[in-house]
């Protein structure tokens, strides 16, 4: 087992990474202070893993809330379903929520924990690669509003993140590879050695080789934990984690969130951000080729779909601008392993990228 720490003073917590952690009592017991817990999962993940988790918690009184599966259910109605269950079963402030699922379950459970009786403990047990390397770490919790994704939420840190690498065996290939996009992101923005390791070990990762996976998850979580420890609330360096995301969000939104998975859109978005970095003379063309080559090796998209007009993508990217006040800030690369947040580019240069990085 590998253990990392998200270093946030009295809210610090461990990330435990290893095989078979889900079914071991020791994974949870140090982080449950009362006698009761409630597992929140969904209709896809619970038949696979809920009984193993509950067996590990046989010394506790454990309830469960099983939510419908999917991003369309990540909303206030579903959140209320969690609250109603907790109230009906008379959970008090000593209870601990346990999120068993991907990023949707994790984000909702975390937000429920932040709100229920003004805040109860929660543990993340992420079961997708994306959730294991990204969403379960760092305390961003939220639900969607009809007017925007993740618009209602809180920064609220878990007590522990328990990453069982075995559960990835049942993850559909498309979901698995979408998670790899976020793994590549850490190499691109912050860790050139890890990027090179990914280039050399892409086949092992495609084969879901357990040792390679555990190492990739550890490096990803270490990078994320370091950044979150420096800037929990995204006042500065945490914004680097949005590399590829402003372009990616525009692609996701243009496809009404049905066409591409988040990781797929981020993959194309990273190539677009790197392309703009080359146009600005900041990134050598050879490094763009390396990034595109690595993304392609996993079968992820490296360009935006031709069907979306440049103007449409520009307009959708500007939603991020409204969110930040001022110019549209993009995360661009100075080198593989070194990123900056900047408004230092022209609209024409951005349009050239949007026009040229197309299928
Ligand atoms: P998801 O939670 O929808 O999971 C993808 C699919 O895989 C679902 O159908 C799920 O039921 C299924 N699944 C999960 N684990 C499985 C397993 N082990 N075996 C078989 N099937 C399994 O999607 P996701 O990609 O994990 O997360 C996306 C969500 O994460 C979005 O809502 C996004 O906004 C959020 N997110 C949050 C953060 C953050 O920092 N909080 C970061 C990135 C993404
Ligand atoms: N996924 C981006 C962040 O956690 O900040």
mmCIF file of C-alpha atoms and ligand atoms in Angstrom:
data_model
loop_
_atom_site.group_PDB
_atom_site.id
_atom_site.type_symbol
_atom_site.label_atom_id
_atom_site.label_comp_id
_atom_site.label_asym_id
_atom_site.label_seq_id
_atom_site.Cartn_x
_atom_site.Cartn_y
_atom_site.Cartn_z
ATOM 1 C CA UNK A 1 0.000 0.000 0.000
ATOM 2 C CA UNK A 2 1.169 3.540 -0.795
ATOM 3 C CA UNK A 3 0.057 6.459 1.377
ATOM 4 C CA UNK A 4 0.175 10.137 0.473
ATOM 5 C CA UNK A 5 -1.000 13.139 2.468
ATOM 6 C CA UNK A 6 -3.014 16.156 1.435
ATOM 7 C CA UNK A 7 -1.386 18.695 3.719
ATOM 8 C CA UNK A 8 -4.019 21.157 4.952
ATOM 9 C CA UNK A 9 -3.105 21.717 8.632
ATOM 10 C CA UNK A 10 -5.900 20.371 10.857
ATOM 11 C CA UNK A 11 -7.849 19.222 7.779
ATOM 12 C CA UNK A 12 -5.004 17.095 6.399
ATOM 13 C CA UNK A 13 -5.935 13.606 5.236
ATOM 14 C CA UNK A 14 -4.384 10.474 3.764
ATOM 15 C CA UNK A 15 -4.783 9.036 0.273
ATOM 16 C CA UNK A 16 -4.289 5.269 0.484
ATOM 17 C CA UNK A 17 -3.574 3.440 -2.755
ATOM 18 C CA UNK A 18 -3.425 -0.341 -3.121
ATOM 19 C CA UNK A 19 -5.058 -3.615 -4.109
ATOM 20 C CA UNK A 20 -8.039 -4.990 -2.132
ATOM 21 C CA UNK A 21 -8.276 -1.930 0.142
ATOM 22 C CA UNK A 22 -12.054 -1.722 -0.296
ATOM 23 C CA UNK A 23 -12.696 -4.903 1.665
ATOM 24 C CA UNK A 24 -10.276 -4.233 4.555
ATOM 25 C CA UNK A 25 -11.730 -2.831 7.817
ATOM 26 C CA UNK A 26 -8.455 -0.978 8.535
ATOM 27 C CA UNK A 27 -9.024 1.152 5.455
ATOM 28 C CA UNK A 28 -11.934 2.904 7.176
ATOM 29 C CA UNK A 29 -11.914 2.437 10.940
ATOM 30 C CA UNK A 30 -9.392 5.210 11.801
ATOM 31 C CA UNK A 31 -11.655 7.706 10.004
ATOM 32 C CA UNK A 32 -15.073 6.795 11.444
ATOM 33 C CA UNK A 33 -15.546 8.470 14.800
ATOM 34 C CA UNK A 34 -19.107 7.348 15.659
ATOM 35 C CA UNK A 35 -20.781 3.935 15.428
ATOM 36 C CA UNK A 36 -22.770 4.762 12.309
ATOM 37 C CA UNK A 37 -22.042 5.305 8.646
ATOM 38 C CA UNK A 38 -24.014 5.654 5.434
ATOM 39 C CA UNK A 39 -22.663 4.479 2.088
ATOM 40 C CA UNK A 40 -23.790 6.495 -0.925
ATOM 41 C CA UNK A 41 -23.443 4.663 -4.230
ATOM 42 C CA UNK A 42 -25.335 4.145 -7.478
ATOM 43 C CA UNK A 43 -27.234 1.386 -9.268
ATOM 44 C CA UNK A 44 -24.173 0.335 -11.325
ATOM 45 C CA UNK A 45 -21.458 0.310 -8.654
ATOM 46 C CA UNK A 46 -23.439 -1.008 -5.681
ATOM 47 C CA UNK A 47 -24.072 -4.532 -7.113
ATOM 48 C CA UNK A 48 -20.317 -4.808 -7.728
ATOM 49 C CA UNK A 49 -18.779 -3.491 -4.513
ATOM 50 C CA UNK A 50 -21.296 -2.542 -1.817
ATOM 51 C CA UNK A 51 -21.417 -5.900 -0.046
ATOM 52 C CA UNK A 52 -17.597 -6.107 0.202
ATOM 53 C CA UNK A 53 -17.496 -2.615 1.689
ATOM 54 C CA UNK A 54 -20.318 -3.365 4.134
ATOM 55 C CA UNK A 55 -18.593 -6.604 5.237
ATOM 56 C CA UNK A 56 -15.512 -4.576 6.071
ATOM 57 C CA UNK A 57 -17.694 -2.343 8.275
ATOM 58 C CA UNK A 58 -19.443 -5.135 10.158
ATOM 59 C CA UNK A 59 -18.585 -3.500 13.508
ATOM 60 C CA UNK A 60 -20.660 -0.435 12.582
ATOM 61 C CA UNK A 61 -24.308 0.242 11.880
ATOM 62 C CA UNK A 62 -24.211 0.956 8.169
ATOM 63 C CA UNK A 63 -27.047 2.265 5.999
ATOM 64 C CA UNK A 64 -27.004 2.818 2.272
ATOM 65 C CA UNK A 65 -28.444 5.224 -0.277
ATOM 66 C CA UNK A 66 -28.421 3.970 -3.861
ATOM 67 C CA UNK A 67 -28.770 6.735 -6.436
ATOM 68 C CA UNK A 68 -29.641 6.503 -10.122
ATOM 69 C CA UNK A 69 -26.494 6.401 -12.289
ATOM 70 C CA UNK A 70 -25.442 9.328 -14.423
ATOM 71 C CA UNK A 71 -24.522 12.997 -14.694
ATOM 72 C CA UNK A 72 -28.185 14.029 -15.344
ATOM 73 C CA UNK A 73 -28.942 12.970 -11.745
ATOM 74 C CA UNK A 74 -26.175 15.117 -10.237
ATOM 75 C CA UNK A 75 -28.655 17.721 -9.018
ATOM 76 C CA UNK A 76 -30.422 19.144 -5.985
ATOM 77 C CA UNK A 77 -33.293 16.622 -6.218
ATOM 78 C CA UNK A 78 -30.892 13.695 -5.852
ATOM 79 C CA UNK A 79 -29.033 15.503 -3.084
ATOM 80 C CA UNK A 80 -32.320 15.869 -1.237
ATOM 81 C CA UNK A 81 -32.823 12.108 -1.599
ATOM 82 C CA UNK A 82 -29.591 11.627 0.386
ATOM 83 C CA UNK A 83 -30.765 14.062 3.092
ATOM 84 C CA UNK A 84 -34.188 12.405 3.347
ATOM 85 C CA UNK A 85 -32.595 8.981 3.803
ATOM 86 C CA UNK A 86 -30.236 10.281 6.479
ATOM 87 C CA UNK A 87 -33.063 11.985 8.360
ATOM 88 C CA UNK A 88 -35.423 9.001 8.086
ATOM 89 C CA UNK A 89 -32.703 6.769 9.548
ATOM 90 C CA UNK A 90 -31.945 9.377 12.224
ATOM 91 C CA UNK A 91 -28.284 9.919 11.442
ATOM 92 C CA UNK A 92 -26.831 12.579 13.712
ATOM 93 C CA UNK A 93 -23.719 14.770 13.489
ATOM 94 C CA UNK A 94 -21.451 11.854 14.467
ATOM 95 C CA UNK A 95 -22.265 9.922 11.301
ATOM 96 C CA UNK A 96 -19.821 9.351 8.442
ATOM 97 C CA UNK A 97 -20.824 9.320 4.779
ATOM 98 C CA UNK A 98 -18.883 7.014 2.453
ATOM 99 C CA UNK A 99 -18.886 7.797 -1.273
ATOM 100 C CA UNK A 100 -18.608 4.567 -3.289
ATOM 101 C CA UNK A 101 -18.520 5.395 -6.984
ATOM 102 C CA UNK A 102 -17.137 7.666 -9.662
ATOM 103 C CA UNK A 103 -16.911 11.439 -9.672
ATOM 104 C CA UNK A 104 -20.672 11.945 -9.800
ATOM 105 C CA UNK A 105 -21.270 9.977 -6.581
ATOM 106 C CA UNK A 106 -18.154 11.500 -4.965
ATOM 107 C CA UNK A 107 -19.091 15.103 -5.749
ATOM 108 C CA UNK A 108 -22.659 14.633 -4.513
ATOM 109 C CA UNK A 109 -21.735 12.735 -1.351
ATOM 110 C CA UNK A 110 -19.101 15.324 -0.492
ATOM 111 C CA UNK A 111 -21.594 18.145 -0.891
ATOM 112 C CA UNK A 112 -24.199 16.223 1.126
ATOM 113 C CA UNK A 113 -21.590 15.778 3.879
ATOM 114 C CA UNK A 114 -20.768 19.512 3.787
ATOM 115 C CA UNK A 115 -24.456 20.402 4.295
ATOM 116 C CA UNK A 116 -26.029 17.662 6.416
ATOM 117 C CA UNK A 117 -26.525 19.065 9.917
ATOM 118 C CA UNK A 118 -23.956 21.754 8.997
ATOM 119 C CA UNK A 119 -21.253 19.229 8.182
ATOM 120 C CA UNK A 120 -20.484 15.573 8.883
ATOM 121 C CA UNK A 121 -17.397 13.487 8.099
ATOM 122 C CA UNK A 122 -17.013 11.697 4.789
ATOM 123 C CA UNK A 123 -14.669 9.217 3.144
ATOM 124 C CA UNK A 124 -14.051 8.925 -0.586
ATOM 125 C CA UNK A 125 -13.865 5.429 -2.102
ATOM 126 C CA UNK A 126 -13.459 6.335 -5.788
ATOM 127 C CA UNK A 127 -14.152 3.599 -8.336
ATOM 128 C CA UNK A 128 -13.339 5.227 -11.702
ATOM 129 C CA UNK A 129 -9.830 6.150 -12.793
ATOM 130 C CA UNK A 130 -10.927 9.783 -13.150
ATOM 131 C CA UNK A 131 -12.251 9.816 -9.593
ATOM 132 C CA UNK A 132 -9.129 8.078 -8.261
ATOM 133 C CA UNK A 133 -6.678 10.539 -9.828
ATOM 134 C CA UNK A 134 -8.727 13.713 -9.701
ATOM 135 C CA UNK A 135 -12.212 14.240 -8.293
ATOM 136 C CA UNK A 136 -11.845 12.389 -4.965
ATOM 137 C CA UNK A 137 -8.792 14.478 -4.003
ATOM 138 C CA UNK A 138 -8.936 18.166 -3.168
ATOM 139 C CA UNK A 139 -12.374 18.748 -1.683
ATOM 140 C CA UNK A 140 -14.288 20.236 -4.598
ATOM 141 C CA UNK A 141 -17.870 19.051 -4.135
ATOM 142 C CA UNK A 142 -20.934 20.106 -6.115
ATOM 143 C CA UNK A 143 -24.144 19.399 -7.946
ATOM 144 C CA UNK A 144 -25.249 20.821 -11.286
ATOM 145 C CA UNK A 145 -27.872 23.517 -11.826
ATOM 146 C CA UNK A 146 -29.920 23.673 -15.058
ATOM 147 C CA UNK A 147 -27.960 26.863 -15.824
ATOM 148 C CA UNK A 148 -24.486 25.413 -15.277
ATOM 149 C CA UNK A 149 -22.354 22.407 -14.337
ATOM 150 C CA UNK A 150 -21.045 22.209 -10.750
ATOM 151 C CA UNK A 151 -22.598 25.602 -9.986
ATOM 152 C CA UNK A 152 -23.858 24.695 -6.487
ATOM 153 C CA UNK A 153 -21.197 23.318 -4.190
ATOM 154 C CA UNK A 154 -18.577 23.728 -1.495
ATOM 155 C CA UNK A 155 -14.925 23.155 -0.775
ATOM 156 C CA UNK A 156 -15.155 20.366 1.789
ATOM 157 C CA UNK A 157 -12.335 17.919 2.392
ATOM 158 C CA UNK A 158 -12.825 14.202 3.085
ATOM 159 C CA UNK A 159 -11.289 12.456 6.110
ATOM 160 C CA UNK A 160 -9.572 9.922 3.823
ATOM 161 C CA UNK A 161 -9.413 8.775 0.213
ATOM 162 C CA UNK A 162 -9.292 4.985 -0.165
ATOM 163 C CA UNK A 163 -8.166 3.982 -3.668
ATOM 164 C CA UNK A 164 -8.580 0.276 -4.390
ATOM 165 C CA UNK A 165 -6.867 -0.339 -7.723
ATOM 166 C CA UNK A 166 -8.689 -3.689 -8.179
ATOM 167 C CA UNK A 167 -12.039 -1.999 -8.847
ATOM 168 C CA UNK A 168 -10.760 -0.610 -12.139
ATOM 169 C CA UNK A 169 -11.025 -4.140 -13.598
ATOM 170 C CA UNK A 170 -14.775 -3.672 -14.133
ATOM 171 C CA UNK A 171 -14.586 -0.142 -15.534
ATOM 172 C CA UNK A 172 -15.705 0.093 -19.197
ATOM 173 C CA UNK A 173 -12.768 0.791 -21.561
ATOM 174 C CA UNK A 174 -14.087 4.174 -22.666
ATOM 175 C CA UNK A 175 -14.390 5.395 -19.050
ATOM 176 C CA UNK A 176 -10.946 4.029 -18.208
ATOM 177 C CA UNK A 177 -9.212 5.786 -21.082
ATOM 178 C CA UNK A 178 -11.064 9.040 -20.339
ATOM 179 C CA UNK A 179 -9.450 8.915 -16.890
ATOM 180 C CA UNK A 180 -6.015 8.535 -18.503
ATOM 181 C CA UNK A 181 -6.463 12.036 -19.989
ATOM 182 C CA UNK A 182 -6.326 13.507 -16.469
ATOM 183 C CA UNK A 183 -3.262 11.362 -15.693
ATOM 184 C CA UNK A 184 -1.485 12.794 -18.762
ATOM 185 C CA UNK A 185 -2.496 16.289 -17.591
ATOM 186 C CA UNK A 186 -0.347 16.011 -14.443
ATOM 187 C CA UNK A 187 2.706 15.115 -16.503
ATOM 188 C CA UNK A 188 2.056 17.939 -18.940
ATOM 189 C CA UNK A 189 1.603 20.712 -16.371
ATOM 190 C CA UNK A 190 3.832 19.728 -13.488
ATOM 191 C CA UNK A 191 5.940 16.624 -13.906
ATOM 192 C CA UNK A 192 8.152 16.080 -16.968
ATOM 193 C CA UNK A 193 9.638 12.855 -15.538
ATOM 194 C CA UNK A 194 6.175 11.396 -15.085
ATOM 195 C CA UNK A 195 5.288 12.462 -18.642
ATOM 196 C CA UNK A 196 8.293 10.532 -19.937
ATOM 197 C CA UNK A 197 7.337 7.529 -17.788
ATOM 198 C CA UNK A 198 3.868 7.626 -19.375
ATOM 199 C CA UNK A 199 5.427 7.642 -22.848
ATOM 200 C CA UNK A 200 7.494 4.593 -21.918
ATOM 201 C CA UNK A 201 4.669 2.720 -20.149
ATOM 202 C CA UNK A 202 1.597 3.491 -22.240
ATOM 203 C CA UNK A 203 1.159 -0.157 -23.281
ATOM 204 C CA UNK A 204 1.233 -1.337 -19.653
ATOM 205 C CA UNK A 205 -1.421 1.235 -18.799
ATOM 206 C CA UNK A 206 -3.550 0.208 -21.772
ATOM 207 C CA UNK A 207 -3.305 -3.375 -20.445
ATOM 208 C CA UNK A 208 -4.325 -2.094 -16.965
ATOM 209 C CA UNK A 209 -1.135 -3.628 -15.572
ATOM 210 C CA UNK A 210 -1.554 -3.360 -11.795
ATOM 211 C CA UNK A 211 1.935 -2.143 -10.915
ATOM 212 C CA UNK A 212 1.921 0.463 -13.664
ATOM 213 C CA UNK A 213 -1.548 1.615 -12.677
ATOM 214 C CA UNK A 214 -0.677 1.951 -8.999
ATOM 215 C CA UNK A 215 2.386 4.017 -9.935
ATOM 216 C CA UNK A 216 0.393 6.251 -12.315
ATOM 217 C CA UNK A 217 -2.314 6.809 -9.696
ATOM 218 C CA UNK A 218 0.290 7.573 -7.034
ATOM 219 C CA UNK A 219 2.108 10.127 -9.241
ATOM 220 C CA UNK A 220 -1.184 11.742 -10.235
ATOM 221 C CA UNK A 221 -2.419 11.992 -6.649
ATOM 222 C CA UNK A 222 0.989 13.275 -5.483
ATOM 223 C CA UNK A 223 0.879 16.059 -8.060
ATOM 224 C CA UNK A 224 -2.716 16.937 -7.189
ATOM 225 C CA UNK A 225 -2.102 16.767 -3.422
ATOM 226 C CA UNK A 226 0.940 19.073 -3.745
ATOM 227 C CA UNK A 227 -1.024 21.647 -5.717
ATOM 228 C CA UNK A 228 -4.106 21.503 -3.461
ATOM 229 C CA UNK A 229 -1.920 21.784 -0.354
ATOM 230 C CA UNK A 230 -0.510 25.050 -1.746
ATOM 231 C CA UNK A 231 -3.819 26.517 -2.926
ATOM 232 C CA UNK A 232 -6.943 24.810 -1.602
ATOM 233 C CA UNK A 233 -9.444 27.345 -2.962
ATOM 234 C CA UNK A 234 -7.957 27.974 -6.395
ATOM 235 C CA UNK A 235 -6.663 31.479 -5.778
ATOM 236 C CA UNK A 236 -3.512 30.698 -7.777
ATOM 237 C CA UNK A 237 -1.602 27.547 -8.676
ATOM 238 C CA UNK A 238 -4.640 25.195 -8.458
ATOM 239 C CA UNK A 239 -5.938 26.829 -11.656
ATOM 240 C CA UNK A 240 -3.158 24.941 -13.511
ATOM 241 C CA UNK A 241 -5.251 21.802 -12.993
ATOM 242 C CA UNK A 242 -7.640 23.294 -15.550
ATOM 243 C CA UNK A 243 -5.138 22.672 -18.390
ATOM 244 C CA UNK A 244 -7.178 21.678 -21.450
ATOM 245 C CA UNK A 245 -10.415 22.236 -19.546
ATOM 246 C CA UNK A 246 -11.543 25.600 -20.974
ATOM 247 C CA UNK A 247 -11.287 24.195 -24.514
ATOM 248 C CA UNK A 248 -12.690 20.881 -23.272
ATOM 249 C CA UNK A 249 -15.699 22.457 -21.547
ATOM 250 C CA UNK A 250 -16.597 24.223 -24.796
ATOM 251 C CA UNK A 251 -16.477 20.895 -26.683
ATOM 252 C CA UNK A 252 -18.526 19.146 -23.992
ATOM 253 C CA UNK A 253 -21.116 21.932 -23.929
ATOM 254 C CA UNK A 254 -21.335 22.107 -27.748
ATOM 255 C CA UNK A 255 -22.140 18.383 -27.715
ATOM 256 C CA UNK A 256 -24.704 19.007 -24.942
ATOM 257 C CA UNK A 257 -22.672 16.745 -22.627
ATOM 258 C CA UNK A 258 -23.863 13.682 -24.574
ATOM 259 C CA UNK A 259 -21.255 13.352 -27.285
ATOM 260 C CA UNK A 260 -17.911 13.182 -25.473
ATOM 261 C CA UNK A 261 -16.899 12.184 -21.983
ATOM 262 C CA UNK A 262 -15.172 14.867 -19.904
ATOM 263 C CA UNK A 263 -11.743 13.194 -20.233
ATOM 264 C CA UNK A 264 -12.124 12.879 -23.995
ATOM 265 C CA UNK A 265 -12.895 16.599 -24.314
ATOM 266 C CA UNK A 266 -9.983 17.454 -22.000
ATOM 267 C CA UNK A 267 -7.659 15.337 -24.178
ATOM 268 C CA UNK A 268 -8.508 17.378 -27.285
ATOM 269 C CA UNK A 269 -8.434 20.556 -25.161
ATOM 270 C CA UNK A 270 -4.871 19.829 -24.006
ATOM 271 C CA UNK A 271 -3.717 19.545 -27.624
ATOM 272 C CA UNK A 272 -5.477 22.839 -28.421
ATOM 273 C CA UNK A 273 -3.839 24.600 -25.462
ATOM 274 C CA UNK A 274 -0.443 23.220 -26.498
ATOM 275 C CA UNK A 275 -1.056 24.293 -30.114
ATOM 276 C CA UNK A 276 -1.724 27.866 -28.933
ATOM 277 C CA UNK A 277 1.415 27.689 -26.787
ATOM 278 C CA UNK A 278 3.423 26.812 -29.923
ATOM 279 C CA UNK A 279 1.808 29.682 -31.879
ATOM 280 C CA UNK A 280 2.939 32.067 -29.124
ATOM 281 C CA UNK A 281 6.495 30.765 -29.445
ATOM 282 C CA UNK A 282 6.416 29.424 -25.870
ATOM 283 C CA UNK A 283 6.481 25.689 -26.553
ATOM 284 C CA UNK A 284 8.745 23.889 -29.038
ATOM 285 C CA UNK A 285 6.705 22.168 -31.771
ATOM 286 C CA UNK A 286 8.406 18.879 -30.939
ATOM 287 C CA UNK A 287 6.837 18.967 -27.437
ATOM 288 C CA UNK A 288 3.358 19.483 -28.919
ATOM 289 C CA UNK A 289 4.043 16.408 -31.073
ATOM 290 C CA UNK A 290 4.972 14.402 -27.961
ATOM 291 C CA UNK A 291 1.775 15.425 -26.167
ATOM 292 C CA UNK A 292 -0.383 14.671 -29.212
ATOM 293 C CA UNK A 293 1.427 11.352 -29.721
ATOM 294 C CA UNK A 294 0.869 10.243 -26.113
ATOM 295 C CA UNK A 295 -2.822 11.159 -26.195
ATOM 296 C CA UNK A 296 -3.250 9.358 -29.542
ATOM 297 C CA UNK A 297 -1.632 6.208 -28.148
ATOM 298 C CA UNK A 298 -4.573 5.850 -25.762
ATOM 299 C CA UNK A 299 -7.066 6.330 -28.587
ATOM 300 C CA UNK A 300 -8.201 9.650 -27.131
ATOM 301 C CA UNK A 301 -9.248 12.532 -29.417
ATOM 302 C CA UNK A 302 -6.582 15.080 -30.367
ATOM 303 C CA UNK A 303 -8.824 17.655 -32.088
ATOM 304 C CA UNK A 304 -12.274 19.213 -31.740
ATOM 305 C CA UNK A 305 -15.086 17.803 -33.873
ATOM 306 C CA UNK A 306 -15.389 19.653 -37.203
ATOM 307 C CA UNK A 307 -19.148 20.082 -36.751
ATOM 308 C CA UNK A 308 -18.801 22.860 -34.141
ATOM 309 C CA UNK A 309 -18.189 26.363 -35.552
ATOM 310 C CA UNK A 310 -15.231 28.331 -34.199
ATOM 311 C CA UNK A 311 -17.610 31.116 -33.093
ATOM 312 C CA UNK A 312 -19.693 28.630 -31.136
ATOM 313 C CA UNK A 313 -16.619 27.277 -29.339
ATOM 314 C CA UNK A 314 -15.382 30.821 -28.632
ATOM 315 C CA UNK A 315 -18.725 31.753 -27.128
ATOM 316 C CA UNK A 316 -18.780 28.646 -24.943
ATOM 317 C CA UNK A 317 -15.193 29.280 -23.802
ATOM 318 C CA UNK A 318 -16.249 32.785 -22.735
ATOM 319 C CA UNK A 319 -18.510 31.223 -20.088
ATOM 320 C CA UNK A 320 -15.287 30.564 -18.143
ATOM 321 C CA UNK A 321 -14.370 34.227 -18.631
ATOM 322 C CA UNK A 322 -17.631 35.311 -17.011
ATOM 323 C CA UNK A 323 -16.813 33.008 -14.134
ATOM 324 C CA UNK A 324 -13.479 34.738 -13.488
ATOM 325 C CA UNK A 325 -14.043 38.452 -14.344
ATOM 326 C CA UNK A 326 -11.603 39.961 -16.805
ATOM 327 C CA UNK A 327 -9.942 38.354 -19.845
ATOM 328 C CA UNK A 328 -10.328 34.673 -20.635
ATOM 329 C CA UNK A 329 -7.531 33.032 -18.667
ATOM 330 C CA UNK A 330 -6.038 29.951 -20.279
ATOM 331 C CA UNK A 331 -3.555 27.431 -18.971
ATOM 332 C CA UNK A 332 -0.751 27.214 -21.529
ATOM 333 C CA UNK A 333 2.569 25.382 -21.603
ATOM 334 C CA UNK A 334 6.087 26.806 -21.475
ATOM 335 C CA UNK A 335 7.430 23.258 -21.659
ATOM 336 C CA UNK A 336 6.208 19.761 -20.885
ATOM 337 C CA UNK A 337 6.054 19.833 -17.085
ATOM 338 C CA UNK A 338 5.706 23.625 -16.846
ATOM 339 C CA UNK A 339 2.406 25.498 -17.228
ATOM 340 C CA UNK A 340 1.208 29.078 -16.714
ATOM 341 C CA UNK A 341 -2.170 30.781 -16.390
ATOM 342 C CA UNK A 342 -2.295 33.652 -18.852
ATOM 343 C CA UNK A 343 -4.377 36.126 -20.846
ATOM 344 C CA UNK A 344 -1.298 36.965 -22.908
ATOM 345 C CA UNK A 345 -2.516 35.925 -26.361
ATOM 346 C CA UNK A 346 -4.675 37.561 -29.045
ATOM 347 C CA UNK A 347 -8.142 36.602 -30.194
ATOM 348 C CA UNK A 348 -6.691 35.937 -33.678
ATOM 349 C CA UNK A 349 -4.143 33.485 -32.268
ATOM 350 C CA UNK A 350 -6.879 31.695 -30.318
ATOM 351 C CA UNK A 351 -9.060 31.533 -33.463
ATOM 352 C CA UNK A 352 -6.144 30.079 -35.452
ATOM 353 C CA UNK A 353 -5.922 27.264 -32.911
ATOM 354 C CA UNK A 354 -9.691 26.713 -32.905
ATOM 355 C CA UNK A 355 -9.717 26.646 -36.713
ATOM 356 C CA UNK A 356 -6.758 24.353 -37.156
ATOM 357 C CA UNK A 357 -7.021 21.735 -34.369
ATOM 358 C CA UNK A 358 -10.007 20.073 -36.022
ATOM 359 C CA UNK A 359 -10.960 16.624 -37.228
HETATM 360 P P1 LIG B 1 -19.154 8.782 -13.300
HETATM 361 O O1 LIG B 1 -19.150 8.977 -11.853
HETATM 362 O O2 LIG B 1 -20.408 9.107 -14.048
HETATM 363 O O3 LIG B 1 -18.720 7.280 -13.629
HETATM 364 C C1 LIG B 1 -18.680 6.838 -14.970
HETATM 365 C C2 LIG B 1 -19.490 5.536 -15.136
HETATM 366 O O4 LIG B 1 -18.748 4.433 -14.622
HETATM 367 C C3 LIG B 1 -20.810 5.537 -14.400
HETATM 368 O O5 LIG B 1 -21.774 4.869 -15.182
HETATM 369 C C4 LIG B 1 -20.481 4.727 -13.149
HETATM 370 O O6 LIG B 1 -21.607 4.148 -12.547
HETATM 371 C C5 LIG B 1 -19.546 3.701 -13.703
HETATM 372 N N1 LIG B 1 -18.621 3.092 -12.762
HETATM 373 C C6 LIG B 1 -17.963 3.690 -11.745
HETATM 374 N N2 LIG B 1 -17.082 2.850 -11.207
HETATM 375 C C7 LIG B 1 -17.170 1.693 -11.856
HETATM 376 C C8 LIG B 1 -16.501 0.450 -11.767
HETATM 377 N N3 LIG B 1 -15.490 0.267 -10.915
HETATM 378 N N4 LIG B 1 -16.877 -0.553 -12.584
HETATM 379 C C9 LIG B 1 -17.862 -0.350 -13.510
HETATM 380 N N5 LIG B 1 -18.512 0.812 -13.675
HETATM 381 C C10 LIG B 1 -18.167 1.817 -12.858
HETATM 382 O O7 LIG B 1 -17.998 9.630 -14.031
HETATM 383 P P2 LIG B 1 -16.521 10.054 -13.567
HETATM 384 O O8 LIG B 1 -15.775 10.245 -14.837
HETATM 385 O O9 LIG B 1 -15.975 9.180 -12.530
HETATM 386 O O10 LIG B 1 -16.757 11.482 -12.888
HETATM 387 C C11 LIG B 1 -17.285 12.561 -13.605
HETATM 388 C C12 LIG B 1 -17.787 13.574 -12.613
HETATM 389 O O11 LIG B 1 -16.691 14.018 -11.814
HETATM 390 C C13 LIG B 1 -18.394 14.820 -13.238
HETATM 391 O O12 LIG B 1 -19.605 15.112 -12.608
HETATM 392 C C14 LIG B 1 -17.364 15.911 -12.960
HETATM 393 O O13 LIG B 1 -17.956 17.185 -12.815
HETATM 394 C C15 LIG B 1 -16.757 15.438 -11.674
HETATM 395 N N6 LIG B 1 -15.388 15.908 -11.439
HETATM 396 C C16 LIG B 1 -15.139 16.474 -10.242
HETATM 397 C C17 LIG B 1 -13.855 16.915 -9.937
HETATM 398 C C18 LIG B 1 -13.568 17.472 -8.578
HETATM 399 O O14 LIG B 1 -12.459 17.980 -8.372
HETATM 400 N N7 LIG B 1 -14.478 17.334 -7.641
HETATM 401 C C19 LIG B 1 -12.818 16.759 -10.866
HETATM 402 C C20 LIG B 1 -13.106 16.176 -12.088
HETATM 403 C C21 LIG B 1 -14.408 15.728 -12.362
HETATM 404 N N1 LIG B 2 -10.267 19.157 -11.082
HETATM 405 C C1 LIG B 2 -9.688 20.433 -10.829
HETATM 406 C C2 LIG B 2 -9.462 20.711 -9.385
HETATM 407 O O1 LIG B 2 -9.677 19.882 -8.539
HETATM 408 O O2 LIG B 2 -9.075 21.787 -9.049
#
